[in-house]
Short mmCIF file of C-alpha atoms and ligand atoms in Angstrom, two decimals:
data_model
loop_
_atom_site.label_atom_id
_atom_site.label_comp_id
_atom_site.label_asym_id
_atom_site.label_seq_id
_atom_site.Cartn_x
_atom_site.Cartn_y
_atom_site.Cartn_z
CA UNK A 6 135.85 91.39 -62.77
CA UNK A 7 132.98 93.83 -62.45
CA UNK A 8 130.98 94.72 -65.54
CA UNK A 9 129.20 98.06 -65.70
CA UNK A 10 127.01 99.85 -68.18
CA UNK A 11 127.18 103.52 -69.02
CA UNK A 12 124.39 105.13 -71.02
CA UNK A 13 125.08 108.50 -72.67
CA UNK A 14 125.72 110.05 -76.07
CA UNK A 15 128.66 109.77 -78.40
CA UNK A 16 129.81 113.26 -79.27
CA UNK A 17 132.31 112.30 -81.97
CA UNK A 18 134.41 115.40 -81.24
CA UNK A 19 134.34 117.38 -78.01
CA UNK A 20 135.80 115.23 -75.24
CA UNK A 21 132.66 114.57 -73.28
CA UNK A 22 130.20 111.77 -72.50
CA UNK A 23 131.20 108.32 -73.82
CA UNK A 24 134.58 109.33 -75.23
CA UNK A 25 135.69 110.27 -71.72
CA UNK A 26 133.60 107.81 -69.67
CA UNK A 27 134.99 104.69 -71.39
CA UNK A 28 138.72 105.35 -70.85
CA UNK A 29 138.17 106.69 -67.34
CA UNK A 30 136.08 103.72 -66.16
CA UNK A 31 138.47 101.29 -67.90
CA UNK A 32 141.42 102.81 -66.07
CA UNK A 33 139.93 101.46 -62.82
CA UNK A 34 140.23 97.94 -64.28
CA UNK A 35 136.47 97.60 -64.70
CA UNK A 36 134.77 96.23 -67.82
CA UNK A 37 132.75 99.07 -69.34
CA UNK A 38 129.81 98.36 -71.66
CA UNK A 39 127.91 101.16 -73.35
CA UNK A 40 124.60 102.19 -74.80
CA UNK A 41 124.89 105.37 -76.87
CA UNK A 42 121.76 107.51 -76.50
CA UNK A 43 122.51 109.57 -79.62
CA UNK A 44 125.36 110.19 -82.02
CA UNK A 45 126.38 113.83 -82.48
CA UNK A 46 129.14 115.18 -84.71
CA UNK A 47 130.28 117.32 -81.76
CA UNK A 48 128.79 118.25 -78.40
CA UNK A 49 126.10 120.91 -78.37
CA UNK A 50 128.39 123.83 -77.55
CA UNK A 51 129.65 123.74 -81.16
CA UNK A 52 127.54 125.41 -83.86
CA UNK A 53 125.70 123.26 -86.43
CA UNK A 54 126.22 119.85 -84.79
CA UNK A 55 124.47 116.79 -86.29
CA UNK A 56 122.22 114.67 -84.04
CA UNK A 57 121.16 111.08 -84.69
CA UNK A 58 118.68 109.81 -82.11
CA UNK A 59 118.76 106.08 -81.37
CA UNK A 60 115.92 105.88 -78.87
CA UNK A 61 114.19 102.93 -80.52
CA UNK A 62 117.36 100.80 -80.40
CA UNK A 63 117.23 100.76 -76.60
CA UNK A 64 114.41 98.22 -76.11
CA UNK A 65 115.93 95.99 -78.81
CA UNK A 66 119.29 96.04 -77.04
CA UNK A 67 117.57 95.18 -73.76
CA UNK A 68 115.65 92.27 -75.31
CA UNK A 69 118.83 90.79 -76.75
CA UNK A 70 120.68 91.12 -73.44
CA UNK A 71 117.77 89.51 -71.60
CA UNK A 72 117.97 86.53 -73.95
CA UNK A 73 121.72 86.29 -73.41
CA UNK A 74 121.35 86.73 -69.61
CA UNK A 75 123.75 89.66 -69.66
CA UNK A 76 123.80 91.41 -66.27
CA UNK A 77 125.63 94.43 -64.83
CA UNK A 78 127.08 95.34 -61.43
CA UNK A 79 126.50 99.03 -61.92
CA UNK A 80 124.92 101.69 -64.11
CA UNK A 81 125.92 105.25 -64.84
CA UNK A 82 123.69 107.43 -66.98
CA UNK A 83 124.65 110.79 -68.47
CA UNK A 84 123.31 112.83 -71.39
CA UNK A 85 120.01 111.38 -72.57
CA UNK A 86 118.79 111.88 -76.13
CA UNK A 87 114.99 112.02 -75.67
CA UNK A 88 112.32 111.96 -72.98
CA UNK A 89 111.12 108.56 -74.25
CA UNK A 90 114.55 107.09 -73.47
CA UNK A 91 114.02 107.62 -69.75
CA UNK A 92 111.37 104.90 -69.58
CA UNK A 93 113.57 102.54 -71.65
CA UNK A 94 116.58 103.21 -69.41
CA UNK A 95 114.52 102.45 -66.28
CA UNK A 96 113.50 99.14 -67.86
CA UNK A 97 117.15 98.34 -68.69
CA UNK A 98 118.17 99.05 -65.09
CA UNK A 99 115.30 96.91 -63.78
CA UNK A 100 116.00 93.93 -66.02
CA UNK A 101 119.77 93.84 -66.55
CA UNK A 102 121.01 94.73 -63.08
CA UNK A 103 122.48 92.16 -60.70
CA UNK A 104 121.04 92.17 -57.20
CA UNK A 105 122.34 95.34 -55.45
CA UNK A 106 123.62 96.86 -58.71
CA UNK A 107 124.68 100.46 -58.05
CA UNK A 108 122.86 103.14 -60.04
CA UNK A 109 124.56 106.49 -60.56
CA UNK A 110 122.58 109.16 -62.40
CA UNK A 111 124.25 112.33 -63.61
CA UNK A 112 121.23 114.50 -64.53
CA UNK A 113 123.34 115.92 -67.33
CA UNK A 114 121.15 118.58 -68.96
CA UNK A 115 122.30 122.07 -67.98
CA UNK A 116 125.07 124.35 -66.75
CA UNK A 117 125.58 128.01 -65.89
CA UNK A 118 121.85 128.52 -65.31
CA UNK A 119 120.76 127.17 -68.73
CA UNK A 120 119.52 123.91 -70.24
CA UNK A 121 121.82 122.56 -72.96
CA UNK A 122 120.69 123.34 -76.52
CA UNK A 123 117.95 120.95 -77.64
CA UNK A 124 116.28 120.15 -74.31
CA UNK A 125 112.62 121.16 -73.87
CA UNK A 126 111.66 123.18 -70.79
CA UNK A 127 109.88 120.17 -69.26
CA UNK A 128 112.92 117.87 -69.57
CA UNK A 129 113.98 118.35 -65.90
CA UNK A 130 110.59 117.05 -64.73
CA UNK A 131 111.19 113.81 -66.65
CA UNK A 132 114.81 113.62 -65.50
CA UNK A 133 113.54 113.71 -61.92
CA UNK A 134 111.72 110.43 -62.67
CA UNK A 135 115.07 108.80 -63.55
CA UNK A 136 116.70 110.34 -60.47
CA UNK A 137 114.15 108.51 -58.31
CA UNK A 138 115.61 105.19 -59.54
CA UNK A 139 119.16 106.13 -58.56
CA UNK A 140 121.33 105.34 -55.56
CA UNK A 141 123.50 108.40 -56.19
CA UNK A 142 122.87 111.65 -58.05
CA UNK A 143 125.62 113.94 -59.37
CA UNK A 144 124.02 117.31 -60.24
CA UNK A 145 125.74 120.66 -60.68
CA UNK A 146 124.01 123.70 -59.17
CA UNK A 147 121.98 124.45 -62.31
CA UNK A 148 120.69 120.88 -62.47
CA UNK A 149 119.92 120.86 -58.75
CA UNK A 150 117.83 124.04 -59.15
CA UNK A 151 116.02 122.68 -62.22
CA UNK A 152 115.21 119.37 -60.53
CA UNK A 153 113.77 121.21 -57.52
CA UNK A 154 112.16 123.98 -59.60
CA UNK A 155 114.14 126.60 -57.66
CA UNK A 156 115.74 129.77 -59.10
CA UNK A 157 119.36 129.54 -60.22
CA UNK A 158 121.21 132.01 -57.99
CA UNK A 159 123.92 132.24 -55.33
CA UNK A 160 123.00 130.22 -52.23
CA UNK A 161 124.61 130.28 -48.80
CA UNK A 162 126.24 127.11 -47.48
CA UNK A 163 123.22 126.47 -45.27
CA UNK A 164 120.74 127.01 -48.12
CA UNK A 165 122.76 124.76 -50.43
CA UNK A 166 122.78 121.99 -47.85
CA UNK A 167 119.00 122.42 -47.52
CA UNK A 168 118.53 122.03 -51.28
CA UNK A 169 120.75 118.95 -51.39
CA UNK A 170 118.79 117.38 -48.51
CA UNK A 171 115.52 118.20 -50.29
CA UNK A 172 116.66 116.46 -53.49
CA UNK A 173 117.85 113.48 -51.47
CA UNK A 174 114.51 113.28 -49.70
CA UNK A 175 112.43 113.50 -52.89
CA UNK A 176 114.51 110.89 -54.72
CA UNK A 177 115.64 108.70 -51.85
CA UNK A 178 119.18 108.89 -53.26
CA UNK A 179 122.52 110.15 -51.99
CA UNK A 180 123.61 113.40 -53.64
CA UNK A 181 127.01 114.69 -54.70
CA UNK A 182 126.75 118.34 -55.73
CA UNK A 183 129.59 119.38 -58.04
CA UNK A 184 131.05 122.82 -58.70
CA UNK A 185 130.70 123.99 -55.10
CA UNK A 186 132.69 127.11 -54.21
CA UNK A 187 132.56 129.39 -51.17
CA UNK A 188 135.97 130.99 -51.66
CA UNK A 189 137.39 132.49 -54.80
CA UNK A 190 140.31 130.10 -55.16
CA UNK A 191 138.54 126.86 -54.15
CA UNK A 192 136.26 124.49 -56.03
CA UNK A 193 134.89 121.15 -54.93
CA UNK A 194 131.96 118.89 -54.16
CA UNK A 195 129.44 118.40 -51.39
CA UNK A 196 128.58 114.78 -50.63
CA UNK A 197 125.36 113.96 -48.78
CA UNK A 198 125.07 110.33 -47.81
CA UNK A 199 123.09 108.68 -45.01
CA UNK A 200 122.39 112.01 -43.32
CA UNK A 201 126.02 113.12 -43.35
CA UNK A 202 127.41 116.13 -45.29
CA UNK A 203 131.06 116.25 -46.32
CA UNK A 204 133.03 118.63 -48.49
CA UNK A 205 136.18 118.28 -50.55
CA UNK A 206 137.93 121.18 -52.28
CA UNK A 207 140.87 121.65 -54.61
CA UNK A 208 142.46 124.80 -55.94
CA UNK A 209 140.18 126.53 -58.48
CA UNK A 210 141.62 126.94 -61.98
CA UNK A 211 140.27 130.27 -63.26
CA UNK A 212 138.69 128.94 -66.46
CA UNK A 213 135.46 127.13 -67.38
CA UNK A 214 135.87 124.02 -69.57
CA UNK A 215 133.26 121.72 -71.11
CA UNK A 216 133.12 118.05 -70.13
CA UNK A 217 134.43 118.42 -66.58
CA UNK A 218 131.13 117.10 -65.16
CA UNK A 219 131.58 113.96 -67.26
CA UNK A 220 135.18 113.51 -66.03
CA UNK A 221 133.99 113.91 -62.44
CA UNK A 222 131.05 111.52 -62.83
CA UNK A 223 133.12 108.84 -64.63
CA UNK A 224 135.87 108.94 -62.00
CA UNK A 225 133.32 108.95 -59.17
CA UNK A 226 131.49 105.97 -60.68
CA UNK A 227 134.71 104.02 -61.29
CA UNK A 228 135.84 104.66 -57.71
CA UNK A 229 132.49 103.59 -56.23
CA UNK A 230 132.51 100.41 -58.33
CA UNK A 231 136.03 99.73 -57.05
CA UNK A 232 134.62 99.77 -53.52
CA UNK A 233 135.63 103.25 -52.30
CA UNK A 234 133.14 105.05 -50.04
CA UNK A 235 131.04 107.81 -51.64
CA UNK A 236 133.06 110.39 -49.69
CA UNK A 237 136.42 108.99 -50.88
CA UNK A 238 135.09 108.57 -54.44
CA UNK A 239 134.11 112.23 -54.40
CA UNK A 240 137.66 113.22 -53.31
CA UNK A 241 139.17 111.06 -56.05
CA UNK A 242 136.83 112.59 -58.65
CA UNK A 243 137.65 116.14 -57.46
CA UNK A 244 141.41 115.51 -57.65
CA UNK A 245 141.17 113.83 -61.05
CA UNK A 246 139.03 116.64 -62.51
CA UNK A 247 141.33 119.27 -61.01
CA UNK A 248 144.41 117.63 -62.58
CA UNK A 249 142.65 117.35 -65.96
CA UNK A 250 141.65 121.02 -65.88
CA UNK A 251 145.05 122.20 -64.65
CA UNK A 252 146.76 120.29 -67.47
CA UNK A 253 144.45 121.96 -70.01
CA UNK A 254 144.74 125.50 -68.70
CA UNK A 255 147.87 126.45 -70.65
CA UNK A 256 146.12 125.24 -73.81
CA UNK A 257 142.74 126.84 -73.01
CA UNK A 258 142.30 128.88 -76.22
CA UNK A 259 142.93 125.91 -78.50
CA UNK A 260 141.25 123.27 -76.35
CA UNK A 261 138.13 125.21 -75.24
CA UNK A 262 135.73 122.29 -75.93
CA UNK A 263 137.01 119.74 -73.37
CA UNK A 264 139.86 118.82 -71.04
CA UNK A 265 143.07 116.81 -71.46
CA UNK A 266 141.86 114.13 -69.04
CA UNK A 267 144.33 111.66 -70.64
CA UNK A 268 147.14 113.40 -68.83
CA UNK A 269 145.55 112.59 -65.46
CA UNK A 270 144.64 108.91 -65.99
CA UNK A 271 147.82 107.76 -64.22
CA UNK A 272 146.41 109.33 -61.02
CA UNK A 273 143.55 106.83 -61.22
CA UNK A 274 145.67 103.82 -62.07
CA UNK A 275 147.96 104.52 -59.08
CA UNK A 276 145.34 104.93 -56.35
CA UNK A 277 146.01 103.06 -53.06
O1 LIG B 10 129.39 117.34 -71.06
C1 LIG B 10 128.03 117.23 -71.08
C2 LIG B 10 127.47 117.01 -72.45
C3 LIG B 10 127.27 115.73 -72.91
N1 LIG B 10 126.77 115.49 -74.12
C4 LIG B 10 126.46 116.49 -74.96
C5 LIG B 10 126.65 117.82 -74.56
C6 LIG B 10 127.17 118.09 -73.27
C7 LIG B 10 127.38 119.47 -72.82
O2 LIG B 10 127.29 120.42 -73.54
O3 LIG B 10 126.34 118.81 -75.39
C8 LIG B 10 125.92 116.20 -76.32
#
Protein backbone atom coordinates (compact mmCIF):
# COMPACT_ATOMS: atom_id res chain seq x y z
CA UNK A 1 0.00 0.00 0.00
CA UNK A 2 1.21 3.49 -0.78
CA UNK A 3 2.08 5.82 2.08
CA UNK A 4 1.84 9.56 1.56
CA UNK A 5 2.48 12.63 3.64
CA UNK A 6 0.34 15.74 3.70
CA UNK A 7 1.64 18.89 5.36
CA UNK A 8 -0.88 21.61 6.26
CA UNK A 9 -2.63 23.13 9.26
CA UNK A 10 -5.26 21.73 11.57
CA UNK A 11 -8.14 24.18 11.68
CA UNK A 12 -10.09 22.52 14.48
CA UNK A 13 -13.38 23.85 13.10
CA UNK A 14 -13.96 24.99 9.54
CA UNK A 15 -13.75 21.96 7.26
CA UNK A 16 -10.52 22.74 5.51
CA UNK A 17 -6.89 21.59 5.36
CA UNK A 18 -6.12 18.41 7.35
CA UNK A 19 -9.67 17.70 8.48
CA UNK A 20 -10.68 17.29 4.84
CA UNK A 21 -7.40 16.02 3.37
CA UNK A 22 -7.17 12.97 5.68
CA UNK A 23 -10.61 11.46 4.98
CA UNK A 24 -10.41 12.27 1.27
CA UNK A 25 -6.97 10.71 0.76
CA UNK A 26 -7.94 7.72 2.93
CA UNK A 27 -11.02 7.11 0.79
CA UNK A 28 -8.66 6.22 -2.09
CA UNK A 29 -7.28 3.39 0.07
CA UNK A 30 -3.96 5.16 0.59
CA UNK A 31 -2.19 5.46 3.95
CA UNK A 32 -2.12 9.14 4.87
CA UNK A 33 0.46 10.51 7.33
CA UNK A 34 0.42 14.12 8.42
CA UNK A 35 2.52 16.98 9.67
CA UNK A 36 0.40 19.82 11.02
CA UNK A 37 1.98 23.19 10.26
CA UNK A 38 -0.08 25.04 12.87
CA UNK A 39 -3.12 24.45 15.06
CA UNK A 40 -5.91 27.01 14.74
CA UNK A 41 -9.22 27.05 16.61
CA UNK A 42 -10.93 27.73 13.26
CA UNK A 43 -9.75 28.72 9.80
CA UNK A 44 -8.83 32.35 9.25
CA UNK A 45 -12.18 33.43 7.82
CA UNK A 46 -13.64 33.29 11.36
CA UNK A 47 -13.03 36.25 13.68
CA UNK A 48 -10.67 35.88 16.66
CA UNK A 49 -9.15 32.50 15.75
CA UNK A 50 -6.27 31.13 17.87
CA UNK A 51 -3.00 30.18 16.14
CA UNK A 52 -0.33 27.87 17.54
CA UNK A 53 2.74 27.69 15.31
CA UNK A 54 4.69 24.42 15.35
CA UNK A 55 7.50 25.33 12.98
CA UNK A 56 10.29 24.07 15.23
CA UNK A 57 8.72 20.61 15.52
CA UNK A 58 9.29 20.00 11.81
CA UNK A 59 13.07 19.30 11.89
CA UNK A 60 12.60 17.10 14.98
CA UNK A 61 9.94 15.06 13.20
CA UNK A 62 12.23 14.70 10.19
CA UNK A 63 15.17 13.56 12.33
CA UNK A 64 13.07 10.89 14.00
CA UNK A 65 11.73 9.62 10.68
CA UNK A 66 15.25 9.51 9.25
CA UNK A 67 16.33 7.33 12.16
CA UNK A 68 13.34 5.05 11.64
CA UNK A 69 13.89 4.97 7.83
CA UNK A 70 10.33 6.14 7.25
CA UNK A 71 9.78 6.99 3.56
CA UNK A 72 6.85 8.29 1.51
CA UNK A 73 5.56 7.70 -2.02
CA UNK A 74 4.09 11.16 -2.31
CA UNK A 75 3.80 14.58 -0.69
CA UNK A 76 1.03 17.13 -0.73
CA UNK A 77 1.53 20.49 0.94
CA UNK A 78 -1.19 23.03 1.69
CA UNK A 79 -1.46 25.92 4.14
CA UNK A 80 1.95 26.67 5.63
CA UNK A 81 2.30 28.33 9.02
CA UNK A 82 5.50 30.38 8.59
CA UNK A 83 8.12 31.29 6.01
CA UNK A 84 10.74 29.31 7.97
CA UNK A 85 8.69 26.14 7.46
CA UNK A 86 9.31 26.23 3.73
CA UNK A 87 12.98 25.35 4.15
CA UNK A 88 12.08 22.57 6.64
CA UNK A 89 9.45 21.16 4.27
CA UNK A 90 11.96 21.09 1.40
CA UNK A 91 14.35 19.14 3.64
CA UNK A 92 11.57 16.68 4.58
CA UNK A 93 10.76 16.13 0.89
CA UNK A 94 14.46 15.65 0.09
CA UNK A 95 15.14 13.17 2.90
CA UNK A 96 11.92 11.19 3.39
CA UNK A 97 10.83 10.69 -0.21
CA UNK A 98 11.19 7.37 -2.02
CA UNK A 99 12.82 7.54 -5.43
CA UNK A 100 10.30 9.19 -7.81
CA UNK A 101 8.04 10.33 -4.96
CA UNK A 102 5.36 12.65 -6.36
CA UNK A 103 5.28 16.18 -4.95
CA UNK A 104 2.05 18.15 -5.15
CA UNK A 105 2.13 21.74 -3.88
CA UNK A 106 -1.07 23.69 -3.38
CA UNK A 107 0.27 27.25 -2.90
CA UNK A 108 -2.60 27.79 -0.48
CA UNK A 109 -2.30 31.44 0.59
CA UNK A 110 -4.96 33.56 -1.11
CA UNK A 111 -8.34 33.78 -2.82
CA UNK A 112 -10.56 36.41 -4.42
CA UNK A 113 -7.59 38.71 -5.04
CA UNK A 114 -6.37 38.74 -1.41
CA UNK A 115 -3.82 36.95 0.76
CA UNK A 116 -5.40 35.07 3.67
CA UNK A 117 -5.27 36.92 7.00
CA UNK A 118 -1.85 36.57 8.63
CA UNK A 119 0.37 36.23 5.56
CA UNK A 120 3.01 38.93 4.96
CA UNK A 121 3.15 40.59 1.54
CA UNK A 122 6.40 38.78 0.69
CA UNK A 123 4.97 35.31 1.43
CA UNK A 124 4.26 34.52 -2.27
CA UNK A 125 7.95 35.03 -3.10
CA UNK A 126 8.88 32.35 -0.56
CA UNK A 127 6.05 30.08 -1.68
CA UNK A 128 7.51 30.23 -5.20
CA UNK A 129 10.65 28.58 -3.75
CA UNK A 130 8.55 25.61 -2.59
CA UNK A 131 6.74 25.51 -5.95
CA UNK A 132 10.11 24.96 -7.65
CA UNK A 133 10.44 21.64 -5.77
CA UNK A 134 7.05 20.37 -6.97
CA UNK A 135 5.98 18.06 -9.77
CA UNK A 136 2.49 19.57 -9.82
CA UNK A 137 1.12 22.91 -8.66
CA UNK A 138 -2.55 23.59 -7.88
CA UNK A 139 -3.04 27.38 -7.71
CA UNK A 140 -6.28 29.32 -8.00
CA UNK A 141 -6.20 32.51 -10.08
CA UNK A 142 -5.23 34.75 -7.13
CA UNK A 143 -2.32 32.49 -6.23
CA UNK A 144 -1.21 32.25 -9.86
CA UNK A 145 -1.13 36.07 -10.09
CA UNK A 146 0.74 36.41 -6.79
CA UNK A 147 3.34 33.81 -7.74
CA UNK A 148 3.97 35.58 -11.06
CA UNK A 149 3.65 39.10 -9.58
CA UNK A 150 0.86 39.90 -12.04
CA UNK A 151 -2.30 41.93 -11.31
CA UNK A 152 -5.39 40.01 -10.21
CA UNK A 153 -7.97 40.70 -12.93
CA UNK A 154 -10.07 39.00 -15.60
CA UNK A 155 -7.88 37.29 -18.21
CA UNK A 156 -8.86 35.90 -21.59
CA UNK A 157 -8.45 32.18 -22.25
CA UNK A 158 -5.29 32.88 -24.24
CA UNK A 159 -3.81 35.12 -21.53
CA UNK A 160 -4.64 32.57 -18.84
CA UNK A 161 -2.92 29.82 -20.79
CA UNK A 162 0.11 32.13 -21.15
CA UNK A 163 0.26 32.69 -17.38
CA UNK A 164 -0.05 28.97 -16.66
CA UNK A 165 2.77 28.22 -19.13
CA UNK A 166 4.90 30.93 -17.52
CA UNK A 167 4.46 29.42 -14.04
CA UNK A 168 5.23 25.98 -15.41
CA UNK A 169 8.37 27.28 -17.07
CA UNK A 170 9.64 29.10 -13.96
CA UNK A 171 9.01 26.14 -11.66
CA UNK A 172 9.52 23.24 -14.03
CA UNK A 173 6.25 21.76 -12.73
CA UNK A 174 2.92 20.82 -14.28
CA UNK A 175 0.12 23.22 -13.35
CA UNK A 176 -3.56 22.68 -12.61
CA UNK A 177 -5.34 26.02 -12.37
CA UNK A 178 -8.57 25.78 -10.36
CA UNK A 179 -11.66 27.97 -10.44
CA UNK A 180 -11.54 28.52 -14.20
CA UNK A 181 -14.72 29.91 -15.74
CA UNK A 182 -15.43 31.35 -19.19
CA UNK A 183 -19.20 30.96 -19.08
CA UNK A 184 -21.56 32.00 -16.33
CA UNK A 185 -22.85 28.52 -15.52
CA UNK A 186 -19.55 26.60 -15.82
CA UNK A 187 -16.62 26.15 -13.46
CA UNK A 188 -13.60 23.92 -13.83
CA UNK A 189 -9.86 23.46 -14.08
CA UNK A 190 -7.13 23.91 -16.66
CA UNK A 191 -4.45 21.23 -16.64
CA UNK A 192 -1.07 21.94 -18.24
CA UNK A 193 1.16 18.91 -18.43
CA UNK A 194 4.03 18.11 -20.81
CA UNK A 195 3.11 20.97 -23.14
CA UNK A 196 -0.55 19.97 -23.38
CA UNK A 197 -3.51 22.06 -22.13
CA UNK A 198 -6.79 20.40 -21.19
CA UNK A 199 -9.95 21.71 -19.58
CA UNK A 200 -12.69 20.10 -17.53
CA UNK A 201 -15.88 21.88 -16.46
CA UNK A 202 -18.89 21.10 -14.32
CA UNK A 203 -22.03 23.11 -13.69
CA UNK A 204 -21.29 26.19 -11.53
CA UNK A 205 -23.14 26.36 -8.22
CA UNK A 206 -23.87 30.06 -7.64
CA UNK A 207 -22.22 30.34 -4.22
CA UNK A 208 -18.66 30.70 -2.89
CA UNK A 209 -17.67 28.27 -0.11
CA UNK A 210 -14.45 28.00 1.90
CA UNK A 211 -12.33 24.85 1.71
CA UNK A 212 -13.20 23.87 -1.86
CA UNK A 213 -9.55 24.27 -2.94
CA UNK A 214 -8.56 21.78 -0.24
CA UNK A 215 -11.24 19.29 -1.39
CA UNK A 216 -10.01 19.65 -4.97
CA UNK A 217 -6.32 19.28 -4.05
CA UNK A 218 -6.91 16.27 -1.76
CA UNK A 219 -8.98 14.45 -4.39
CA UNK A 220 -6.49 15.33 -7.13
CA UNK A 221 -3.58 14.07 -5.02
CA UNK A 222 -5.38 10.84 -4.05
CA UNK A 223 -6.23 10.18 -7.69
CA UNK A 224 -2.66 10.81 -8.88
CA UNK A 225 -1.29 8.52 -6.17
CA UNK A 226 -3.77 5.87 -7.33
CA UNK A 227 -2.17 6.05 -10.77
CA UNK A 228 -4.68 8.20 -12.70
CA UNK A 229 -3.23 10.63 -15.25
CA UNK A 230 -3.06 14.30 -14.23
CA UNK A 231 -5.87 15.04 -16.70
CA UNK A 232 -8.14 12.31 -15.29
CA UNK A 233 -7.22 13.27 -11.70
CA UNK A 234 -8.28 16.82 -12.49
CA UNK A 235 -11.66 15.59 -13.81
CA UNK A 236 -12.16 13.46 -10.69
CA UNK A 237 -11.28 16.40 -8.43
CA UNK A 238 -13.66 18.72 -10.34
CA UNK A 239 -16.55 16.24 -10.08
CA UNK A 240 -15.88 15.54 -6.39
CA UNK A 241 -15.69 19.26 -5.53
CA UNK A 242 -18.83 19.98 -7.57
CA UNK A 243 -20.78 17.24 -5.73
CA UNK A 244 -19.55 18.52 -2.35
CA UNK A 245 -20.58 22.09 -3.17
CA UNK A 246 -23.93 21.05 -4.66
CA UNK A 247 -24.73 19.04 -1.53
CA UNK A 248 -23.94 22.09 0.64
CA UNK A 249 -25.85 24.66 -1.38
CA UNK A 250 -29.23 24.12 0.29
CA UNK A 251 -27.50 24.57 3.66
CA UNK A 252 -25.36 27.56 2.58
CA UNK A 253 -26.43 30.03 5.31
CA UNK A 254 -25.70 27.61 8.14
CA UNK A 255 -22.65 25.95 6.60
CA UNK A 256 -20.88 29.03 5.16
CA UNK A 257 -17.42 27.98 6.47
CA UNK A 258 -16.88 24.75 4.47
CA UNK A 259 -18.55 22.08 2.36
CA UNK A 260 -20.28 18.78 3.14
CA UNK A 261 -17.58 16.78 1.35
CA UNK A 262 -18.59 13.70 3.40
CA UNK A 263 -21.66 13.34 1.23
CA UNK A 264 -19.49 12.94 -1.88
CA UNK A 265 -16.88 10.46 -0.59
CA UNK A 266 -18.78 7.52 -2.12
CA UNK A 267 -18.01 9.02 -5.56
CA UNK A 268 -14.31 8.49 -4.81
CA UNK A 269 -14.66 5.01 -3.38
CA UNK A 270 -16.61 3.88 -6.47
CA UNK A 271 -14.27 5.14 -9.20
CA UNK A 272 -13.48 2.67 -12.04
O1 LIG B 1 -8.90 26.40 2.80
C1 LIG B 1 -7.70 27.03 2.86
C2 LIG B 1 -7.28 27.38 4.25
C3 LIG B 1 -6.49 26.50 4.97
N1 LIG B 1 -6.09 26.77 6.22
C4 LIG B 1 -6.45 27.91 6.83
C5 LIG B 1 -7.24 28.84 6.16
C6 LIG B 1 -7.67 28.57 4.84
C7 LIG B 1 -8.51 29.53 4.11
O2 LIG B 1 -9.00 30.49 4.61
O3 LIG B 1 -7.60 29.97 6.77
C8 LIG B 1 -6.00 28.18 8.23
